[in-house]
Short mmCIF file of C-alpha atoms and ligand atoms in Angstrom, two decimals:
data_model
loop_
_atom_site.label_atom_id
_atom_site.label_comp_id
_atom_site.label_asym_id
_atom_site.label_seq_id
_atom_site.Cartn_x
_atom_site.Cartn_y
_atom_site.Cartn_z
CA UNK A 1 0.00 0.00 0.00
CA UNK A 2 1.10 3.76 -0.69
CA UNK A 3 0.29 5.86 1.68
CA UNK A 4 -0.17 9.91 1.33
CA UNK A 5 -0.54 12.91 4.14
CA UNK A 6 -3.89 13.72 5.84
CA UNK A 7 -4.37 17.04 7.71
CA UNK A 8 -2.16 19.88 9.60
CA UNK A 9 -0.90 17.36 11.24
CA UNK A 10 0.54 15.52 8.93
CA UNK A 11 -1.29 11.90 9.12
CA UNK A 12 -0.27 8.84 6.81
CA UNK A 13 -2.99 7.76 5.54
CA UNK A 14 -3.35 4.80 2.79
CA UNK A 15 -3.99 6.17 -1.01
CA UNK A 16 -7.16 4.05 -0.92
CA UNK A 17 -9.70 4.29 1.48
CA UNK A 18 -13.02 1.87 1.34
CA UNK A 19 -16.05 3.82 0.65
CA UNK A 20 -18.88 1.89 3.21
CA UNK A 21 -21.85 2.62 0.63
CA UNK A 22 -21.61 0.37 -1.83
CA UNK A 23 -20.91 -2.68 0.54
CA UNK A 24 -22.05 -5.89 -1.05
CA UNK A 25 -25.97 -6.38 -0.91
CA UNK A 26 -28.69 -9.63 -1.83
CA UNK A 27 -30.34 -6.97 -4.11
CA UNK A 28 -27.14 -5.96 -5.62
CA UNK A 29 -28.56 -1.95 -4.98
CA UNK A 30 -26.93 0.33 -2.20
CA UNK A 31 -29.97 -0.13 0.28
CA UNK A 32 -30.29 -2.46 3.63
CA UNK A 33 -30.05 -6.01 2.22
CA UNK A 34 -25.84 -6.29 3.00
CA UNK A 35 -24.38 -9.26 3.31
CA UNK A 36 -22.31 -8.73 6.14
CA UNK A 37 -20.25 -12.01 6.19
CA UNK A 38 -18.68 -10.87 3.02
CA UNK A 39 -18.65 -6.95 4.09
CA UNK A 40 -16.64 -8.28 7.12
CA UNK A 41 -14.11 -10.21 4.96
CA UNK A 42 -13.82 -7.42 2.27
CA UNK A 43 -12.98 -4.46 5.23
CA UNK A 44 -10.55 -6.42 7.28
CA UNK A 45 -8.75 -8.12 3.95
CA UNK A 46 -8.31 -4.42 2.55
CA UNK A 47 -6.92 -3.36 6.46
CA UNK A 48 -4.82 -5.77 6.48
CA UNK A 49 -3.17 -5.27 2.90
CA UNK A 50 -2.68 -1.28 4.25
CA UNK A 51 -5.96 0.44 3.86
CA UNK A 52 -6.33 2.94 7.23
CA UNK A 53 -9.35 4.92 5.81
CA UNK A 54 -12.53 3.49 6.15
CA UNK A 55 -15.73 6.05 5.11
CA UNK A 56 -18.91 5.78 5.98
CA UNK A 57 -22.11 7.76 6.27
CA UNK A 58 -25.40 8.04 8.71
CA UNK A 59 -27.59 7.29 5.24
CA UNK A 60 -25.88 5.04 3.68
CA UNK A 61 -27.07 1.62 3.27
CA UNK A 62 -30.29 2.90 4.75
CA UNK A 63 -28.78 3.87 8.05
CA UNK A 64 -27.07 0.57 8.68
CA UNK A 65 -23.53 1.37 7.20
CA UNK A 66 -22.69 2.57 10.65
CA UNK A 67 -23.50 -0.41 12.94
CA UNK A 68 -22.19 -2.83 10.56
CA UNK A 69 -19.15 -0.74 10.27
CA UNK A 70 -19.05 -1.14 14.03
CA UNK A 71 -18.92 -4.72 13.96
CA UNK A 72 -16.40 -4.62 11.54
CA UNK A 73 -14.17 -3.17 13.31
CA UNK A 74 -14.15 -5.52 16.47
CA UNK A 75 -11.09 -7.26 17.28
CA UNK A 76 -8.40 -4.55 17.32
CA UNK A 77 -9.35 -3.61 13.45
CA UNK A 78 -10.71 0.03 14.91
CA UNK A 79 -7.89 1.24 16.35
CA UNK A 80 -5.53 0.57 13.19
CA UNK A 81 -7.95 2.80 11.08
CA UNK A 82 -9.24 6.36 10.77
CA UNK A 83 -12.76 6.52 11.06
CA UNK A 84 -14.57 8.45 8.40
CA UNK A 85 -18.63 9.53 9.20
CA UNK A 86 -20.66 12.52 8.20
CA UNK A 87 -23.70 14.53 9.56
CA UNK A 88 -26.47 14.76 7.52
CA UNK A 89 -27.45 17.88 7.32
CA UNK A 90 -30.66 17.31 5.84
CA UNK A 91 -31.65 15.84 9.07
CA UNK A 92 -30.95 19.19 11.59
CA UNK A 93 -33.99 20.61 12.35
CA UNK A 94 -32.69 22.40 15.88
CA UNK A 95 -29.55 23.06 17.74
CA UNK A 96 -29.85 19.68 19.76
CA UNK A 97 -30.09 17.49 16.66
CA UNK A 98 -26.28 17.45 15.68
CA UNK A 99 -25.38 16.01 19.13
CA UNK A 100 -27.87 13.07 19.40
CA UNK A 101 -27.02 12.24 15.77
CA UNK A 102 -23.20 12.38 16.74
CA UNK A 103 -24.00 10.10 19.89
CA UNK A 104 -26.06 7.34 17.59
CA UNK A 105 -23.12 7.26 15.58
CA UNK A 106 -20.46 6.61 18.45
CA UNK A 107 -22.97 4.33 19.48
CA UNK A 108 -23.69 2.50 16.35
CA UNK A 109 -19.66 2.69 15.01
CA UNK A 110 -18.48 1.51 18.71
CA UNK A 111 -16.19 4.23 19.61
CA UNK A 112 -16.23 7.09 21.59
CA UNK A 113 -14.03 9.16 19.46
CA UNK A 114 -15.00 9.73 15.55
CA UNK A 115 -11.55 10.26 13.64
CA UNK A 116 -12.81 12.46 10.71
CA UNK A 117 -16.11 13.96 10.55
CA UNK A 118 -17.66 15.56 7.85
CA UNK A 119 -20.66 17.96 7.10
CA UNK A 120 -22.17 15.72 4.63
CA UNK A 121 -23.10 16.77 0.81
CA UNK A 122 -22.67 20.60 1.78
CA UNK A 123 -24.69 22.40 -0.85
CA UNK A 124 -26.04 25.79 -1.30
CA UNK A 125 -29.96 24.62 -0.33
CA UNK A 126 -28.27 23.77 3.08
CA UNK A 127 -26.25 26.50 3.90
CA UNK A 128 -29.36 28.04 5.79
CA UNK A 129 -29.17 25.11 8.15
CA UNK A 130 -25.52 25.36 8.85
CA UNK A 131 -26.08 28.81 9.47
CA UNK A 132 -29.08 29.04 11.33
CA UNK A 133 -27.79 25.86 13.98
CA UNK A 134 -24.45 26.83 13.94
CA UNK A 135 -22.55 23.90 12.97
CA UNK A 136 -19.52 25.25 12.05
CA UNK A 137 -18.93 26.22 15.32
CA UNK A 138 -20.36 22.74 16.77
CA UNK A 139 -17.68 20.88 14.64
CA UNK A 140 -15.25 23.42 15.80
CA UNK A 141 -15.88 22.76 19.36
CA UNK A 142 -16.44 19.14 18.85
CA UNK A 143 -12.72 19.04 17.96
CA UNK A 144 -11.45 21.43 20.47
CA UNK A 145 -12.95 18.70 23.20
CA UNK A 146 -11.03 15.80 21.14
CA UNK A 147 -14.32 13.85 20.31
CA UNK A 148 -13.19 14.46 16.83
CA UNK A 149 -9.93 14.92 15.05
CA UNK A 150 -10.20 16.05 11.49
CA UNK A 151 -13.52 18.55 10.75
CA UNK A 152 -14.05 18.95 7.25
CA UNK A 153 -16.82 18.73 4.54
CA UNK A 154 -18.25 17.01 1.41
CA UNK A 155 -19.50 18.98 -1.37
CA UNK A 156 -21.89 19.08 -4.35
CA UNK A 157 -22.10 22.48 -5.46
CA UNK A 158 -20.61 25.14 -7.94
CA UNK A 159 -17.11 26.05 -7.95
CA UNK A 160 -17.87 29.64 -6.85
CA UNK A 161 -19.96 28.25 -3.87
CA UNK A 162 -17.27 25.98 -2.88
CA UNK A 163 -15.21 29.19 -2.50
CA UNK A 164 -17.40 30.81 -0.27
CA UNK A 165 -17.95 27.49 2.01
CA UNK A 166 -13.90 27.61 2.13
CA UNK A 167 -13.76 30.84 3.09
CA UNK A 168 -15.91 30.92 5.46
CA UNK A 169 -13.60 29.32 8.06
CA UNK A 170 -9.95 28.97 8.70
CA UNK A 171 -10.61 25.81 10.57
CA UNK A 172 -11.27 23.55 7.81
CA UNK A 173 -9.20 20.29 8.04
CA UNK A 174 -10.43 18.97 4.91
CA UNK A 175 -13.05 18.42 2.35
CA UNK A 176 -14.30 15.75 0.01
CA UNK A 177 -15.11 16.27 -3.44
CA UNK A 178 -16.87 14.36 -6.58
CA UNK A 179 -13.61 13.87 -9.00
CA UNK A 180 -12.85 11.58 -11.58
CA UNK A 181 -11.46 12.01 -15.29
CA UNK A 182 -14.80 12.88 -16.79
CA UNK A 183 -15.86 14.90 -14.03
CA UNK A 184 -12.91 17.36 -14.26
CA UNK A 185 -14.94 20.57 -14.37
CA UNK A 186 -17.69 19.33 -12.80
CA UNK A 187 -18.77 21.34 -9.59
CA UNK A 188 -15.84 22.72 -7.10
CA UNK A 189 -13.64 20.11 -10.26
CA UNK A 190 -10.07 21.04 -10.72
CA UNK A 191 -10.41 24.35 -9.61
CA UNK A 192 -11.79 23.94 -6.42
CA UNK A 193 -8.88 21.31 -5.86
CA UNK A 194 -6.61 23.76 -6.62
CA UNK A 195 -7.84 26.41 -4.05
CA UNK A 196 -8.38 23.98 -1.33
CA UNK A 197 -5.18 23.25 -1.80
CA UNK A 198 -3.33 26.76 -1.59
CA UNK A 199 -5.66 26.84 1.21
CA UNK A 200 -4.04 24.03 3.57
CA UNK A 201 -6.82 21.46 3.10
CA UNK A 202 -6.21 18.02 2.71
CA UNK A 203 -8.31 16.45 -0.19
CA UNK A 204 -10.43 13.25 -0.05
CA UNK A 205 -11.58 12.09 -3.32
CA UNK A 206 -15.10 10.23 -4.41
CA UNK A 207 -16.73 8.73 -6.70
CA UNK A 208 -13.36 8.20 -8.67
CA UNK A 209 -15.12 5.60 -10.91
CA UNK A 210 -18.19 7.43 -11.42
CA UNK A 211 -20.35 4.81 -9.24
CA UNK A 212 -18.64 2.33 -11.28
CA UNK A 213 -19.43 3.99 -15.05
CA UNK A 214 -15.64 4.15 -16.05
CA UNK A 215 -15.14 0.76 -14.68
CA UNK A 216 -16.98 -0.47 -17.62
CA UNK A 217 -17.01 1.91 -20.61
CA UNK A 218 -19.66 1.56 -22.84
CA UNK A 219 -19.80 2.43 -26.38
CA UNK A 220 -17.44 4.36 -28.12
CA UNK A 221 -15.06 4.70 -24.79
CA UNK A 222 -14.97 0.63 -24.78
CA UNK A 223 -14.19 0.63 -28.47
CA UNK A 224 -11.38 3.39 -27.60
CA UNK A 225 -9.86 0.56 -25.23
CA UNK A 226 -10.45 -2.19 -27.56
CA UNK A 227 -8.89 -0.14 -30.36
CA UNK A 228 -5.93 0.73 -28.16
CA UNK A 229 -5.59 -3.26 -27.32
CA UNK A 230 -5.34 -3.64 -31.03
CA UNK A 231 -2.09 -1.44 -31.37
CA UNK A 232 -0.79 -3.54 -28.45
CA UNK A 233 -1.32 -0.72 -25.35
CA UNK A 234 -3.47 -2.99 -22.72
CA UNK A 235 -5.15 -0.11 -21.03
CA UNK A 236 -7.18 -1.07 -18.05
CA UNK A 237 -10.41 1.11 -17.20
CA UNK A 238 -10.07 0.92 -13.63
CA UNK A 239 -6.30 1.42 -13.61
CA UNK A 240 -6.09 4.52 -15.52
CA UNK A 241 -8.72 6.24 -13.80
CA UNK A 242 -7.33 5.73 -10.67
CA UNK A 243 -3.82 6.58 -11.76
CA UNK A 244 -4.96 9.71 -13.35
CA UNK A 245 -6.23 11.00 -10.30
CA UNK A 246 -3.10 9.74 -8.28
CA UNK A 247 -1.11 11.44 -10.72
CA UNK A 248 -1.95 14.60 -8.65
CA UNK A 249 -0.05 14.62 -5.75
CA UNK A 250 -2.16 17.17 -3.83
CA UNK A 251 -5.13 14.24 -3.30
CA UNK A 252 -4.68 12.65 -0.33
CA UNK A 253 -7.19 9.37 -0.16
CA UNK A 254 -9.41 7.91 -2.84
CA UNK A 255 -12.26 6.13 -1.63
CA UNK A 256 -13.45 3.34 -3.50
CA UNK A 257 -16.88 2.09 -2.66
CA UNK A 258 -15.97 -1.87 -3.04
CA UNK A 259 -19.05 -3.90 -3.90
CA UNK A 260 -16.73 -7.48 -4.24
CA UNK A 261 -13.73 -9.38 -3.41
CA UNK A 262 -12.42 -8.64 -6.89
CA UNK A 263 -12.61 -4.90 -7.07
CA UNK A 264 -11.02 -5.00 -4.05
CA UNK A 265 -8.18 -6.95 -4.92
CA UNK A 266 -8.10 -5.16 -7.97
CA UNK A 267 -8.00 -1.91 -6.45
CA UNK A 268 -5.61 -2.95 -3.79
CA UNK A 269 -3.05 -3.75 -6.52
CA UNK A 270 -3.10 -0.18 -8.18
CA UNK A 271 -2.79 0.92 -4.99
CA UNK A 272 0.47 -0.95 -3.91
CA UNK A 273 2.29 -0.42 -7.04
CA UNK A 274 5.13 1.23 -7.37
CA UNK A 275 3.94 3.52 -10.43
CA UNK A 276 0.88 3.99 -8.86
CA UNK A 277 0.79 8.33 -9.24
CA UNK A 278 2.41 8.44 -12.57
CA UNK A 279 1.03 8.38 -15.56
CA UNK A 280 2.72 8.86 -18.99
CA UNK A 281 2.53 11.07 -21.48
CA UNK A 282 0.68 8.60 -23.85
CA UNK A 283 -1.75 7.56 -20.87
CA UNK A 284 -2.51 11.07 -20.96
CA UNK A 285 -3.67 11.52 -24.47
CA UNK A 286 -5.54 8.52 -23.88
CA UNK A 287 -7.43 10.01 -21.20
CA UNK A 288 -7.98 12.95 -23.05
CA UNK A 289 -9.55 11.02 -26.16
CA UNK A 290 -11.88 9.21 -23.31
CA UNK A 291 -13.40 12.33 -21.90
CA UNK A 292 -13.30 13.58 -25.41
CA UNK A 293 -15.52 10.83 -26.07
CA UNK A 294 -17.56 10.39 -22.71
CA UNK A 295 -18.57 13.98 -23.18
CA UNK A 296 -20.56 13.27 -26.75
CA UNK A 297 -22.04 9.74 -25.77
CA UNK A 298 -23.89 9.35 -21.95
CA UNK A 299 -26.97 12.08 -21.99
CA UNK A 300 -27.36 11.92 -18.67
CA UNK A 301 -24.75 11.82 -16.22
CA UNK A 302 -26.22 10.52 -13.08
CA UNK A 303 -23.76 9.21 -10.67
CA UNK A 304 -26.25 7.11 -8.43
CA UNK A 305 -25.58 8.48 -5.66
CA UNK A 306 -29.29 8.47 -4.82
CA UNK A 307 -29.12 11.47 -2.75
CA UNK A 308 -32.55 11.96 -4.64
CA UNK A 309 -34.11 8.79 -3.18
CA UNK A 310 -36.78 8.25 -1.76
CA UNK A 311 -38.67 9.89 -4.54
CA UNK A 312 -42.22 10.42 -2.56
CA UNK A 313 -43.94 8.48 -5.99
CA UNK A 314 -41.69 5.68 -5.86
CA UNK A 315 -39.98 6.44 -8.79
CA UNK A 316 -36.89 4.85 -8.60
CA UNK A 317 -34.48 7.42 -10.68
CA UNK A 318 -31.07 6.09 -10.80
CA UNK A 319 -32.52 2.85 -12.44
CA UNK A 320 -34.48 4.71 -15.06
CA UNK A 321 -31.31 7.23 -15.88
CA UNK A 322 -28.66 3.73 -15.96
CA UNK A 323 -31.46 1.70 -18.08
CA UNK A 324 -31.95 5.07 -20.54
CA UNK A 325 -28.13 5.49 -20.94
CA UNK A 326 -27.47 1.85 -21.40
CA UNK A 327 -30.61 1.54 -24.21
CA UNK A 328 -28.63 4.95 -25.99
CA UNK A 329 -25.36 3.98 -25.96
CA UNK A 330 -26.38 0.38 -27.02
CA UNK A 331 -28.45 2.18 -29.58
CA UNK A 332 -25.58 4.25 -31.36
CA UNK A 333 -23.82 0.93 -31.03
CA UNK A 334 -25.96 -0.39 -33.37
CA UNK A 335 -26.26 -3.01 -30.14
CA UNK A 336 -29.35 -4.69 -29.06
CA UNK A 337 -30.82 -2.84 -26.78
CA UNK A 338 -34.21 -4.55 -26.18
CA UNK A 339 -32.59 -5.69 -22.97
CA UNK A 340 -33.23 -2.56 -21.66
CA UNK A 341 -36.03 -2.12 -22.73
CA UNK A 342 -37.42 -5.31 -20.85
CA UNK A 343 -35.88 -4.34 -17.76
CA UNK A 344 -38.02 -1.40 -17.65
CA UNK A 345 -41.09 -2.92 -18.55
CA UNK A 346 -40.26 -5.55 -15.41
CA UNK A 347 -40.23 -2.78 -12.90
CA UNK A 348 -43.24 -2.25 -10.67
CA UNK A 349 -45.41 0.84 -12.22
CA UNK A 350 -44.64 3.41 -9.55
CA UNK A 351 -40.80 2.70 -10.06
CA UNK A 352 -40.68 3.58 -13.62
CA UNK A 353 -40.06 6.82 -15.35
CA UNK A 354 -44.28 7.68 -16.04
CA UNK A 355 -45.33 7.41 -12.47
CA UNK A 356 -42.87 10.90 -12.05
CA UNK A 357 -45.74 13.50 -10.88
CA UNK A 358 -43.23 16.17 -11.75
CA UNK A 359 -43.13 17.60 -8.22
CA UNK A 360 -39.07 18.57 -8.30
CA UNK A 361 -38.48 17.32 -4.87
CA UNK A 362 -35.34 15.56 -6.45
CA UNK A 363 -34.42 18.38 -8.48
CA UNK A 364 -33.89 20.83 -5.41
CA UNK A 365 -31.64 17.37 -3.58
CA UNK A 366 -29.48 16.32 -6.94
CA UNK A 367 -25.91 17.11 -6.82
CA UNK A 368 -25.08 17.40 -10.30
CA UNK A 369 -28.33 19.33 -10.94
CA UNK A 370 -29.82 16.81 -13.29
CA UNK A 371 -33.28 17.89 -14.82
CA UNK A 372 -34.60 14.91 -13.98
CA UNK A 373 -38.31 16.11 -14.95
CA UNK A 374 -37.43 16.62 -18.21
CA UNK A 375 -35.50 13.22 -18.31
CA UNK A 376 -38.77 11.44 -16.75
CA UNK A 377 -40.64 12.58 -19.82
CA UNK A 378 -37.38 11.66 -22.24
CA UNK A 379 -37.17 7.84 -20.37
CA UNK A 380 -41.03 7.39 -20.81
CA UNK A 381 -41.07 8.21 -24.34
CA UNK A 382 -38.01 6.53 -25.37
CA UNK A 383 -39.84 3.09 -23.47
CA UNK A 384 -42.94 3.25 -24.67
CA UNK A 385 -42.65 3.67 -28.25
S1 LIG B 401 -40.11 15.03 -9.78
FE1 LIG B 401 -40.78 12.95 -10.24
S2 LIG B 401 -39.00 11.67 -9.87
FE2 LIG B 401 -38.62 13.64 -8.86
S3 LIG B 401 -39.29 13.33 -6.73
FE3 LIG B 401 -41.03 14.20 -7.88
S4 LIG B 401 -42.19 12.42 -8.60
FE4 LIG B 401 -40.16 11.68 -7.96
S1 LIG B 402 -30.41 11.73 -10.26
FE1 LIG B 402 -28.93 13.02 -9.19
S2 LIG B 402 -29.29 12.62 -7.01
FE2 LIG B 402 -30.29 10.99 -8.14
S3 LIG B 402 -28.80 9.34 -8.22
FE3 LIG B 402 -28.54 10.54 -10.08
S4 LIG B 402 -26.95 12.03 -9.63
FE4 LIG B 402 -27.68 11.20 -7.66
#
């Protein structure tokens, strides 16, 4: 394992930290069904082979990230790791609401002291909240009292916004940011790396694989790699995308959210090698060509983070935006894509893209401000003709 610095401080930390939302699951979605026996084997493996970063949210998993987390960690595995958890602000509704959701936490992650804690998914329609229950100054004093150690942030927002969020206190430790190779300009982006950085923050990175998307290029970026295999350059998906973003030295951990064994070991290879942050000049025109490419072929670049769900109809929108994709992509492909079609025909009616009663509820949560009204309408058509 590589390891990088975290904080004033100076803290090694491992390159690769495991994400805790995306833990394996009997549904194969990111909701309550995990399958802890493999969880288990997946966290401690990836401790033992280095990993000292393990992130994890209130939500995730529908609130049971945490506890199972907590299990995990029995046995001596907590104290070799920094803890990673996040209030959701979404969820403050008066002053005394940050401290019993801080206590559940300790409670449900076993320890009394929370490593690094993070205002989760800052964005501007929750600034009021910060604001009006003063949690800047909670976090501030939650570290003064040495119940945390790192206070920091995660953000889905503008560039200009992030700005102001930095700016508004010297105290910052860290923040978290959406970054991957075709999400370079996307909100706070390169940018907002940059000024966090001449700031003094450390930076945590998500999403590097775009909830999996670059993983497994489709269409035109998959003939890019199988093109590139042709002339002889084996160019692995997962590899490059974590490289490229290792290739900046100013990133301190990349969380991965693991879903199996394999990406695991997969991941934990990139990480150990000794070329890990360097990428050449011909890996970089390769990139370049990708998010050349990536920028003409998915229409709409959900992430999954379902930040959006529940959607009060039932409409389950990261499945209709990942079946619409697939069925376009497949489509320019001159692919099949009745596959996709069937899929969406399977789901229950209130999960598919007509039952949307075009209230915006999601529209006002979604981090990459996705007009997902006007994609409901798009999906439907596309399905039913
Ligand atoms: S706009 Fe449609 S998809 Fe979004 S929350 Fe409302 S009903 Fe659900
Ligand atoms: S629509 Fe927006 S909020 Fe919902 S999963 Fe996609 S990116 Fe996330």
């Amino acid at each position: 394992m590589n390891y990088r610095t975290f904080g004033k401080d100076k803290r090694k930390v491992s390159v690769l930290g495991f994400g805790c939302m995306r833990l394996p699951t009997t549904s194969g979605k990111t909701d309550g069904t995990v399958i802890e026996k493999e969880a288990k084997r997946m966290i401690r493996r990836g401790i033992d082979a280095g990993i000292n970063y393990i992130d994890t949210a209130k939500v995730y998993h529908e609130c049971r990230s945490e506890s199972i987390v907590g299990n995990i960690l029995k046995d001596g595995y907590r104290e070799k790791v920094l803890i990673a958890t996040k209030l959701p602000l979404w969820d403050i509704k008066n002053k005394n609401d940050a401290d019993r959701i801080f206590d559940e936490q300790r409670r449900d992650l076993k320890t009394d002291h929370i490593d690094v804690y993070l205002l989760h998914n800052i964005q501007r329609a929750y600034w009021n909240i910060i604001q009006k229950n003063n949690l800047i100054e909670w976090g501030r004093k939650k570290k003064e009292s040495g119940e945390i150690s790192y206070f920091g942030f995660s953000f889905h927002d503008s560039y200009d916004f992030f700005v102001d969020v930095i700016d508004e206190y010297d105290g910052w430790d860290f923040c978290q940011l959406q970054y991957n190779y075709v999400c370079e300009s996307v909100q706070a982006g390169r940018l907002g790396i940059n000024y966090a950085a001449k700031r003094g923050l450390s930076i945590v990175i998500m999403e590097p694989l775009l909830g999996g998307c670059l993983a497994n290029p489709l269409g035109k970026m998959a003939e890019l790699f199988e093109w590139n295999q042709h002339e002889g350059r084996n160019y692995q998906p997962v590899d490059l995308a974590l490289r490229w973003i290792w290739d900046q030295p100013e990133l301190s951990v990349v969380l991965s959210g693991m879903s199996t064994y394999k990406q695991l070991e997969q991941n934990l290879n990139i990480a150990s090698r000794k070329d890990y942050g360097k990428l050449n000049k011909e890996e970089h025109n390769f990139i370049m060509h990708l998010q050349r490419v990536y920028d003409n072929s998915l229409p709409i670049k959900c992430t999954k983070c379902r930040y959006c769900m529940p959607c009060p109809d039932g409409v389950d929108i990261p499945l209709n935006f990942e079946l619409y994709n697939n069925h376009f992509v497949m489509t320019q492909m001159k692919k099949d894509a009745a596959i996709n079609k069937i899929m969406y025909n399977s789901m229950p009616k209130n999960q598919k893209a007509v039952s949307c009663v075009k209230c915006g509820k999601c529209e006002k949560i979604c981090p990459q401000k996705l007009p997902i009204r006007d994609y409901m309408k798009t999906i439907q058509s596309a399905f039913n003709s």
